[in-house]
Each structure stands twice: as C-alpha cells, then as structure tokens.
Short mmCIF file of C-alpha atoms in Angstrom, two decimals:
data_model
loop_
_atom_site.label_atom_id
_atom_site.label_comp_id
_atom_site.label_asym_id
_atom_site.label_seq_id
_atom_site.Cartn_x
_atom_site.Cartn_y
_atom_site.Cartn_z
CA UNK K 273 13.97 17.98 -30.86
CA UNK K 274 10.86 16.65 -29.05
CA UNK K 275 12.11 15.61 -25.45
CA UNK K 276 10.03 12.28 -24.21
CA UNK K 277 8.05 13.20 -21.27
CA UNK K 278 10.19 11.22 -18.60
CA UNK K 279 7.15 10.31 -16.37
CA UNK K 280 5.85 7.95 -19.52
CA UNK K 281 9.00 7.06 -21.41
CA UNK K 282 9.47 3.47 -21.73
CA UNK K 283 13.46 3.55 -21.25
CA UNK K 284 13.94 2.54 -17.57
CA UNK K 285 16.72 1.66 -15.77
CA UNK K 286 16.52 -1.88 -14.37
CA UNK K 287 16.05 -1.81 -10.66
CA UNK K 288 15.90 -4.83 -8.14
CA UNK K 289 16.19 -5.16 -4.61
CA UNK K 290 19.48 -6.96 -4.00
CA UNK K 291 19.86 -10.11 -3.53
CA UNK K 292 22.04 -9.88 -0.17
CA UNK K 293 19.92 -6.65 0.74
CA UNK K 294 17.01 -8.98 0.98
CA UNK K 295 18.41 -11.43 2.84
CA UNK K 296 19.21 -9.04 5.55
CA UNK K 297 16.06 -7.90 5.10
CA UNK K 298 14.41 -11.17 5.64
CA UNK K 299 16.81 -12.00 8.43
CA UNK K 300 16.25 -9.02 10.18
CA UNK K 301 11.92 -9.43 10.07
CA UNK K 302 11.11 -11.89 13.17
CA UNK K 303 13.34 -9.41 15.43
CA UNK K 304 11.14 -6.43 14.19
CA UNK K 305 7.94 -7.98 14.63
CA UNK K 306 8.81 -9.60 18.08
CA UNK K 307 10.01 -6.22 19.28
CA UNK K 308 7.07 -4.26 17.87
CA UNK K 309 9.73 -2.13 16.20
CA UNK K 310 10.34 -0.10 13.39
CA UNK K 311 12.49 -1.28 10.43
CA UNK K 312 14.86 1.88 10.65
CA UNK K 313 17.79 -0.76 9.65
CA UNK K 314 15.69 -1.77 6.16
CA UNK K 315 14.71 1.83 5.53
CA UNK K 316 18.23 3.03 5.92
CA UNK K 317 20.04 0.28 3.89
CA UNK K 318 16.92 0.70 0.78
CA UNK K 319 17.21 4.20 0.46
CA UNK K 320 21.09 4.26 0.02
CA UNK K 321 20.48 1.21 -2.74
CA UNK K 322 17.76 3.99 -4.72
CA UNK K 323 14.71 2.36 -3.26
CA UNK K 324 13.27 5.92 -2.01
CA UNK K 325 13.77 7.04 -6.23
CA UNK K 326 12.80 3.85 -8.21
CA UNK K 327 9.65 5.82 -9.31
CA UNK K 328 11.58 9.03 -9.96
CA UNK K 329 11.87 9.60 -13.89
CA UNK K 330 15.61 8.92 -14.69
CA UNK K 331 16.44 12.30 -15.91
CA UNK K 332 15.96 13.51 -12.01
CA UNK K 333 18.09 10.49 -10.51
CA UNK K 334 15.83 8.15 -10.44
CA UNK K 335 15.47 4.27 -12.04
CA UNK K 336 11.59 5.43 -13.88
CA UNK K 337 9.86 2.56 -12.92
CA UNK K 338 6.11 2.77 -12.88
CA UNK K 339 3.25 1.51 -11.05
CA UNK K 340 3.37 -2.19 -12.75
CA UNK K 341 7.45 -2.46 -12.35
CA UNK K 342 6.91 -0.96 -8.44
CA UNK K 343 4.30 -3.42 -7.80
CA UNK K 344 6.88 -6.11 -8.84
CA UNK K 345 9.42 -5.16 -6.78
CA UNK K 346 7.02 -4.72 -3.39
CA UNK K 347 5.96 -8.28 -4.19
CA UNK K 348 9.57 -9.07 -4.05
CA UNK K 349 10.04 -7.19 -0.61
CA UNK K 350 6.83 -8.15 0.75
CA UNK K 351 8.14 -11.98 0.73
CA UNK K 352 11.17 -10.91 2.97
CA UNK K 353 9.09 -8.89 4.97
CA UNK K 354 5.94 -8.32 4.82
CA UNK K 355 5.72 -5.42 7.19
CA UNK K 356 8.94 -3.35 5.73
CA UNK K 357 7.06 -3.74 2.07
CA UNK K 358 3.32 -2.68 3.00
CA UNK K 359 5.47 0.43 5.43
CA UNK K 360 7.69 1.68 2.58
CA UNK K 361 4.88 0.89 0.15
CA UNK K 362 3.03 4.14 1.44
CA UNK K 363 6.22 6.02 0.00
CA UNK K 364 5.49 4.34 -3.27
CA UNK K 365 2.00 5.06 -3.55
CA UNK K 366 2.82 8.75 -3.26
CA UNK K 367 5.73 8.63 -5.99
CA UNK K 368 3.33 6.70 -8.46
CA UNK K 369 0.11 8.96 -7.64
CA UNK K 370 2.84 11.50 -9.17
CA UNK K 371 3.81 9.80 -11.82
CA UNK K 372 0.15 9.06 -12.65
CA UNK K 373 -0.80 12.68 -12.63
CA UNK K 374 2.27 13.88 -14.61
CA UNK K 375 1.76 11.65 -17.15
CA UNK K 376 -1.96 13.08 -17.44
CA UNK K 377 -0.75 16.40 -18.28
CA UNK K 378 -0.70 17.51 -14.45
CA UNK K 379 2.18 18.97 -12.62
CA UNK K 380 0.67 19.68 -8.96
CA UNK K 381 2.28 16.64 -7.69
CA UNK K 382 5.52 17.89 -8.58
CA UNK K 383 7.04 18.30 -4.84
CA UNK K 384 6.27 14.54 -4.33
CA UNK K 385 8.78 13.72 -7.20
CA UNK K 386 11.64 16.54 -5.80
CA UNK K 387 10.93 15.02 -2.65
CA UNK K 388 11.98 11.13 -3.61
CA UNK K 389 14.39 12.52 -5.65
CA UNK K 390 16.20 13.94 -2.45
CA UNK K 391 15.58 10.75 -0.44
CA UNK K 392 12.97 12.06 1.63
CA UNK K 393 10.40 9.89 2.74
CA UNK K 394 6.86 10.14 2.18
CA UNK K 395 3.76 9.28 4.40
CA UNK K 396 0.05 9.25 4.54
CA UNK K 397 -2.17 11.18 7.07
CA UNK K 398 -5.41 10.15 5.16
CA UNK K 399 -7.54 7.85 7.59
CA UNK K 400 -9.43 8.63 9.89
CA UNK K 401 -11.59 7.13 12.55
CA UNK K 402 -15.20 7.00 11.69
CA UNK K 403 -14.44 8.12 8.66
CA UNK K 404 -15.62 5.49 5.84
CA UNK K 405 -15.31 7.83 2.97
CA UNK K 406 -11.60 7.95 2.79
CA UNK K 407 -10.92 10.53 0.64
CA UNK K 408 -13.73 11.93 -0.26
CA UNK K 409 -14.81 13.22 2.92
CA UNK K 410 -12.71 14.76 6.25
CA UNK K 411 -13.55 15.15 9.77
CA UNK K 412 -10.31 16.99 9.89
CA UNK K 413 -10.51 21.11 9.90
CA UNK K 414 -8.22 23.15 7.07
CA UNK K 415 -8.57 26.53 8.44
CA UNK K 416 -7.41 29.03 6.18
CA UNK K 417 -4.43 31.51 7.24
CA UNK K 418 -5.67 33.91 4.90
CA UNK K 419 -2.34 33.79 2.46
CA UNK K 420 -3.32 30.68 0.94
CA UNK K 421 -1.97 27.79 3.46
CA UNK K 422 -3.84 26.08 6.27
CA UNK K 423 -4.01 24.76 9.54
CA UNK K 424 -4.58 21.02 10.15
CA UNK K 425 -6.34 19.90 13.05
CA UNK K 426 -7.67 16.48 13.81
CA UNK K 427 -7.09 12.70 14.06
CA UNK K 428 -5.47 10.82 11.60
CA UNK K 429 -5.22 6.42 12.42
CA UNK K 430 -2.87 4.28 10.50
CA UNK K 431 -0.46 6.61 9.83
CA UNK K 432 2.46 4.23 8.38
CA UNK K 433 5.89 5.05 8.81
CA UNK K 434 5.02 7.31 11.84
CA UNK K 435 8.85 7.38 12.83
CA UNK K 436 10.44 8.08 10.03
CA UNK K 437 8.69 9.79 7.48
CA UNK K 438 10.21 13.35 6.43
CA UNK K 439 7.00 14.42 4.37
CA UNK K 440 3.96 13.71 5.98
CA UNK K 441 0.30 14.29 3.67
CA UNK K 442 -2.26 16.08 5.33
CA UNK K 443 -6.37 16.68 4.03
CA UNK K 444 -9.15 18.29 5.88
CA UNK K 445 -11.87 20.39 5.27
CA UNK K 446 -12.59 24.02 4.87
CA UNK K 447 -15.90 25.13 5.35
CA UNK K 448 -15.22 29.27 5.52
CA UNK K 449 -16.99 29.38 2.04
CA UNK K 450 -19.82 29.02 0.34
CA UNK K 451 -19.30 25.13 -0.14
CA UNK K 452 -16.93 23.00 1.84
CA UNK K 453 -13.80 21.87 -0.15
CA UNK K 454 -11.27 18.82 0.93
CA UNK K 455 -7.85 21.04 1.12
CA UNK K 456 -4.67 18.58 0.34
CA UNK K 457 -1.32 19.77 1.42
CA UNK K 458 1.82 18.25 2.78
CA UNK K 459 3.73 18.87 6.34
CA UNK K 460 7.38 18.48 7.38
CA UNK K 461 8.59 16.74 9.89
CA UNK K 462 10.08 20.10 11.11
CA UNK K 463 6.89 21.94 11.21
CA UNK K 464 5.94 21.06 14.32
CA UNK K 465 2.39 20.43 15.56
CA UNK K 466 2.04 17.18 14.98
CA UNK K 467 2.40 14.62 17.01
CA UNK K 468 2.18 10.69 17.26
CA UNK K 469 0.94 8.52 19.94
CA UNK K 470 2.80 5.11 20.72
CA UNK K 471 -0.28 3.05 20.54
CA UNK K 472 0.79 0.21 17.61
CA UNK K 473 0.60 -3.05 19.34
CA UNK K 474 -0.94 -5.01 16.65
CA UNK K 475 -1.76 -8.80 16.08
CA UNK K 476 0.30 -8.83 12.80
CA UNK K 477 2.16 -6.63 10.41
CA UNK K 478 4.18 -4.84 13.39
CA UNK K 479 7.16 -3.40 12.05
CA UNK K 480 4.91 -0.77 9.93
CA UNK K 481 4.11 1.33 12.97
CA UNK K 482 1.08 2.62 11.78
CA UNK K 483 0.47 4.54 14.98
CA UNK K 484 -2.34 7.61 15.40
CA UNK K 485 -1.32 10.82 14.58
CA UNK K 486 -2.75 14.14 16.15
CA UNK K 487 -2.56 17.22 14.03
CA UNK K 488 -2.73 19.72 16.44
CA UNK K 489 -2.67 23.23 14.06
CA UNK K 490 -0.07 22.24 12.06
CA UNK K 491 0.67 25.19 9.54
CA UNK K 492 1.41 23.76 5.63
CA UNK K 493 2.04 27.16 3.59
CA UNK K 494 0.64 27.89 0.53
CA UNK K 495 3.26 26.65 -1.65
CA UNK K 496 2.66 22.98 0.03
CA UNK K 497 -1.19 23.55 -0.39
CA UNK K 498 -1.60 20.92 -3.87
CA UNK K 499 -5.17 20.49 -4.35
CA UNK K 500 -8.49 21.69 -3.25
CA UNK K 501 -11.62 19.60 -4.04
CA UNK K 502 -15.28 19.03 -3.71
CA UNK K 503 -16.47 16.60 -0.69
CA UNK K 504 -17.96 13.66 -2.09
CA UNK K 505 -16.73 10.85 -5.46
CA UNK K 506 -14.40 12.77 -7.79
CA UNK K 507 -12.15 10.90 -10.22
CA UNK K 508 -10.16 14.01 -10.32
CA UNK K 509 -6.04 13.06 -11.04
CA UNK K 510 -5.08 13.46 -7.49
CA UNK K 511 -7.61 11.05 -6.49
CA UNK K 512 -7.43 8.52 -9.09
CA UNK K 513 -3.53 8.57 -9.05
CA UNK K 514 -3.65 7.85 -5.29
CA UNK K 515 -6.26 5.31 -5.34
CA UNK K 516 -4.57 3.39 -8.29
CA UNK K 517 -1.24 3.15 -6.66
CA UNK K 518 -2.74 2.21 -3.34
CA UNK K 519 -5.12 -0.41 -3.96
CA UNK K 520 -2.29 -1.92 -6.17
CA UNK K 521 0.65 -1.89 -4.11
CA UNK K 522 -1.05 -3.08 -1.27
CA UNK K 523 -2.27 -5.96 -3.36
CA UNK K 524 1.33 -6.32 -4.44
CA UNK K 525 2.14 -6.89 -0.76
CA UNK K 526 -0.50 -9.82 -0.27
CA UNK K 527 0.30 -11.37 -3.41
CA UNK K 528 4.18 -11.10 -1.71
CA UNK K 529 2.93 -12.75 1.04
CA UNK K 530 0.82 -15.48 -0.35
CA UNK K 531 3.74 -16.35 -2.73
CA UNK K 532 6.11 -16.85 0.05
CA UNK K 533 3.51 -19.18 1.78
CA UNK K 534 3.44 -21.33 -1.30
CA UNK K 535 7.10 -21.39 -1.11
CA UNK K 536 7.49 -22.46 2.06
CA UNK K 537 4.69 -25.19 1.84
CA UNK K 538 6.63 -26.68 -0.63
CA UNK K 539 10.03 -26.64 1.08
CA UNK K 540 8.33 -28.47 3.97
CA UNK K 541 6.61 -31.26 1.96
CA UNK K 542 9.41 -31.89 -0.06
CA UNK K 543 11.49 -32.54 3.36
CA UNK K 544 9.21 -34.36 5.16
CA UNK K 545 8.42 -38.37 4.86
CA UNK K 546 6.26 -41.13 6.19
CA UNK K 547 7.44 -43.59 8.77
CA UNK K 548 7.50 -45.70 5.24
CA UNK K 549 10.28 -43.20 3.67
CA UNK K 550 7.38 -41.45 0.90
CA UNK K 551 7.85 -38.08 0.66
CA UNK K 552 4.63 -35.92 1.57
CA UNK K 553 4.96 -34.11 -1.59
CA UNK K 554 3.60 -37.52 -3.13
CA UNK K 555 0.64 -37.52 -1.01
CA UNK K 556 -2.08 -36.70 -3.85
CA UNK K 557 -4.47 -34.65 -1.49
CA UNK K 558 -1.06 -32.59 -0.48
CA UNK K 559 -0.50 -32.44 -4.49
CA UNK K 560 -4.05 -30.67 -4.91
CA UNK K 561 -3.37 -28.49 -2.56
CA UNK K 562 -0.03 -26.85 -3.72
CA UNK K 563 -1.71 -26.68 -6.98
CA UNK K 564 -4.66 -25.38 -5.74
CA UNK K 565 -2.95 -22.70 -3.72
CA UNK K 566 -0.34 -21.92 -6.66
CA UNK K 567 -2.82 -21.45 -9.12
CA UNK K 568 -5.12 -18.96 -6.88
CA UNK K 569 -1.78 -17.13 -6.62
CA UNK K 570 -1.30 -16.74 -10.18
CA UNK K 571 -4.67 -15.64 -10.58
CA UNK K 572 -4.19 -12.44 -8.35
CA UNK K 573 -0.92 -11.95 -9.37
CA UNK K 574 -1.84 -11.64 -13.20
CA UNK K 575 -4.83 -9.61 -11.95
CA UNK K 576 -2.45 -6.54 -10.17
CA UNK K 577 0.06 -7.08 -12.76
CA UNK K 578 -2.03 -6.51 -15.70
CA UNK K 579 -4.32 -3.72 -14.25
CA UNK K 580 -0.86 -1.45 -13.13
CA UNK K 581 0.17 -2.15 -16.78
CA UNK K 582 -3.42 -0.57 -17.38
CA UNK K 583 -2.59 2.64 -15.41
CA UNK K 584 1.04 3.34 -17.00
CA UNK K 585 -0.32 3.52 -20.45
CA UNK K 586 -3.27 5.52 -19.66
CA UNK K 587 -6.01 2.92 -20.87
CA UNK K 588 -9.37 4.20 -20.59
CA UNK K 589 -11.33 2.01 -18.10
CA UNK K 590 -13.58 4.93 -17.80
CA UNK K 591 -16.40 4.68 -14.88
CA UNK K 592 -15.16 0.96 -14.60
CA UNK K 593 -11.62 2.00 -13.13
CA UNK K 594 -13.10 2.19 -9.41
CA UNK K 595 -14.95 -0.93 -9.00
CA UNK K 596 -11.59 -2.84 -11.01
CA UNK K 597 -8.96 -1.41 -8.53
CA UNK K 598 -11.35 -2.29 -5.20
CA UNK K 599 -12.08 -5.34 -6.58
CA UNK K 600 -8.54 -6.12 -7.21
CA UNK K 601 -7.61 -5.69 -3.98
CA UNK K 602 -10.06 -7.21 -2.11
CA UNK K 603 -10.06 -10.07 -4.13
CA UNK K 604 -6.06 -10.32 -3.45
CA UNK K 605 -6.68 -9.94 0.45
CA UNK K 606 -9.01 -12.88 0.41
CA UNK K 607 -7.25 -14.89 -1.63
CA UNK K 608 -4.07 -14.49 0.45
CA UNK K 609 -5.72 -15.21 3.65
CA UNK K 610 -7.30 -18.61 2.27
CA UNK K 611 -3.61 -19.39 0.65
CA UNK K 612 -1.61 -18.53 4.13
CA UNK K 613 -4.75 -20.37 5.97
CA UNK K 614 -4.19 -23.82 3.52
CA UNK K 615 -0.33 -23.39 3.73
CA UNK K 616 -0.67 -23.56 7.80
CA UNK K 617 -3.46 -26.86 7.46
CA UNK K 618 -0.70 -28.51 5.06
CA UNK K 619 2.77 -28.01 6.89
CA UNK K 620 1.34 -29.35 9.79
CA UNK K 621 2.01 -28.22 13.93
CA UNK K 622 5.25 -26.99 12.65
CA UNK K 623 3.85 -23.79 11.18
CA UNK K 624 1.50 -22.87 14.21
CA UNK K 625 5.27 -22.26 16.57
CA UNK K 626 5.23 -18.50 17.54
CA UNK K 627 8.91 -18.59 15.74
CA UNK K 628 7.67 -19.99 12.44
CA UNK K 629 7.64 -17.77 9.27
CA UNK K 630 4.30 -19.21 8.80
CA UNK K 631 2.75 -18.29 11.67
CA UNK K 632 3.97 -14.92 11.42
CA UNK K 633 2.94 -14.66 7.44
CA UNK K 634 -0.71 -16.11 9.28
CA UNK K 635 -0.81 -12.84 11.20
CA UNK K 636 0.32 -10.16 9.00
CA UNK K 637 -2.23 -11.52 6.22
CA UNK K 638 -4.88 -10.85 8.44
CA UNK K 639 -4.28 -7.05 8.20
CA UNK K 640 -5.37 -6.85 4.58
CA UNK K 641 -9.05 -6.80 5.26
CA UNK K 642 -8.27 -3.39 7.36
CA UNK K 643 -6.82 -1.52 4.30
CA UNK K 644 -9.01 0.76 2.43
CA UNK K 645 -11.02 -1.07 0.31
CA UNK K 646 -12.83 -3.25 2.57
CA UNK K 647 -14.41 -6.54 1.15
CA UNK K 648 -18.08 -4.57 1.64
CA UNK K 649 -16.94 -1.47 0.54
CA UNK K 650 -15.72 -2.92 -2.46
CA UNK K 651 -19.09 -4.96 -3.31
CA UNK K 652 -20.91 -1.46 -2.80
CA UNK K 653 -18.54 -0.09 -5.72
CA UNK K 654 -18.74 -2.96 -7.93
CA UNK K 655 -22.85 -3.13 -7.25
CA UNK K 656 -23.36 0.02 -7.78
CA UNK K 657 -21.32 -0.27 -10.97
CA UNK K 658 -23.65 -2.89 -12.19
CA UNK K 659 -27.06 -2.05 -10.86
CA UNK K 660 -26.97 1.81 -10.47
CA UNK K 661 -27.23 3.60 -7.02
CA UNK K 662 -29.97 2.41 -4.34
CA UNK K 663 -33.55 3.81 -5.44
CA UNK K 664 -35.23 3.21 -2.17
CA UNK K 665 -33.85 4.55 1.43
CA UNK K 666 -33.06 1.24 3.80
CA UNK K 667 -36.05 0.13 5.88
CA UNK K 668 -38.59 2.20 3.63
CA UNK K 669 -41.52 -0.11 1.45
CA UNK K 670 -41.30 0.68 -2.25
CA UNK K 671 -44.88 1.45 -3.71
#
C-alpha cells in the first residue's frame, strides 16, 4: 500500500492559538515593548501548546500545517503581539522551508523537521551588514575543516530570537576551491563560538531582540552541513523554500497589524459621540476612511493567502515566483503602514499616547520596510522580470 507523503498530505490536525493564551500574550505585549525584553513567557506557553510543531507532519507528532495555514496562525498571533509573531515566525520559516523541500522530493532539511518535532527553537543567522544580496552571497568566511565540516567567522545582524534559540542556521562563503561556494549549516547553542551583542534598542518590534551575532570560528560538523551552492541567484529548493516562507510569513504579520488597527479604529469610533450625541461612526468621512482601510487589508490578505496556497499546492509560476513573492511582501508592508497611519488619524489624539496600543502598532509597523525584500529591491526584481536586465551600465550613454 502506498503511503501519502506526510509533508504534502491534505489531512491536517486543526491548530489555532487558544483564545485564553492569545489574551495573555496580548496582555504581556506592552510590558515586553516597554522593557525591551524578549517574550520568554509567550515562547514557553506557545511551546507547551504545540506551536513549534504546527508545521511538522502529523506522523512526526506535529499538526501538519502548510504555509497557508501557518500564515493564518501568524496573522492571528500578530493581532495580539506583533513582535512575538515576527520573532517566532523565523522558526516557522525554517519549518515551512523544510516542508517545501520535502514536497519537492528533497530531504536535505529533514534535520529541521526533527528539531521542530522535538520542540527546539530554530533561528536565522543570515543577514549581514552591507550584504544586499542576502542569500546569494556572504561576507562570512566558511573554512573547511578537512572532514566535511566548516568553521564560520563573520558578523550577522537582525538575528531574531537571539536570547532563546536552540538551533541557529549559519551560512558563509568557502573560497578554498576553484570556485567560491555558499555553505549552509546549523549550529547548536552548545557549540560555542557564537556571541550575541546586547544591542537591540529600536523604535519598534522591540521584543524580537534581533541582536547582532558574532560567529567566532563556530564549528559545524559535516552532519550538520545541509547545502553548498554557487554564489549568485539560484532557484535551488533551499533558496526557494526559505524565500517563499520568509516573504509570506513576514507579510502575514503585517496583515495582522493592519487588521488589528482596523479593529481598534472601529471600536473607537463606535464608542465616541459628538456633543450633539451623534456617533462618530455615523460621520461619512469616518465611514469612508474605515471602508478604505478594510478594503486595503482585504486585498493584501487575499494576496498572501493565495500565494501561500500556491506554494503548498506546488503551483509552477516559473520565473514569476520571485517577483510575485517580493511584490506581495512589499505591497503588504506599505499597505499596513498606510492603514495604521489612517487609524491614528481617525482615532485622534488618544492614539498618540505612549500607552496606546495603536501607538505601539505605529512603531512596530515601520519595521516592515527593513525586512528583505525592501521596496527598492522588490521593484528591481519586478522590473527585471518585465523588462529584462539593465543593458547599459549606469552613467554611460548608449550609442
């Protein structure tokens, strides 16, 4: 009898964040933000509820959620605590990248699924200062150990989950051969050779604690090296899986922020009345603003949902995949910022207080422009797809 692939099976064990847990997470969010502290209590309770395993196949003890269902969970979590959702979304990105690779016939990320099944928290050590090529190049050195493993030396930035991860992805460039290679592997907290700086003091998304990470010759043995790729753009299953999951799960967080901003606006205008006793919700200008906000959120929510479904269902968009992914992420972030700004305007001065939830959302939402892919990077990708690469070097005149 042929068994269904647990990574692609449509039979899923339903999983949602329990309502009482969501309420506690929402209640703690202002404190984590004010104290610039990592949400350890959120992590502990979510881990106990099975959150780290939601994307693990049912056969391995998880809930079997694909990218579409995981994006919905992230959207809900972000409505309660955006920074908690964004930080823990890095774990879910790795889990969904592993699902994507498995569904496409690859097993090189099986260790990711195994870690998640054991409730180990996975984090990213990818971003580097000045490296705008992200996964397509690296300033980190990967030095071969002669036995298939590597020692990684370099600086990583925006390492979410820095105080709490169990497993950290690392990648760097091996220049020992005839052609440079980008080497991907996983380090454990117990390995040593990794140091986090206590330098996360930002305008918003403070609880992510995405600190600068110093890789000081951390040794990753051969059994934890998962991929070696050429320098430059590639649609390798590792790159596609990470890219698709990251762009869409990040976007889902900003859909959640925008959705919550609309909820807070509706609550405010329904409670307020003019001196004549007329509800503010009857004001035609307010109604138009709320309608525009809700419509904008619906539009990007549907885009994220549809593209995540296409990843799950192995839709073949060919070369259009990357323009679609970066465009969806960039539009979602821009829309979320617009919606939150409109919410601040419609709600009025009460939203300008430091202890107002909308004020916190107004700070958190601005982090979206700094996550890859940026608006400019997305525009270049989309233009290259539509027009082809630039044929004339900048500053020269075509003859």
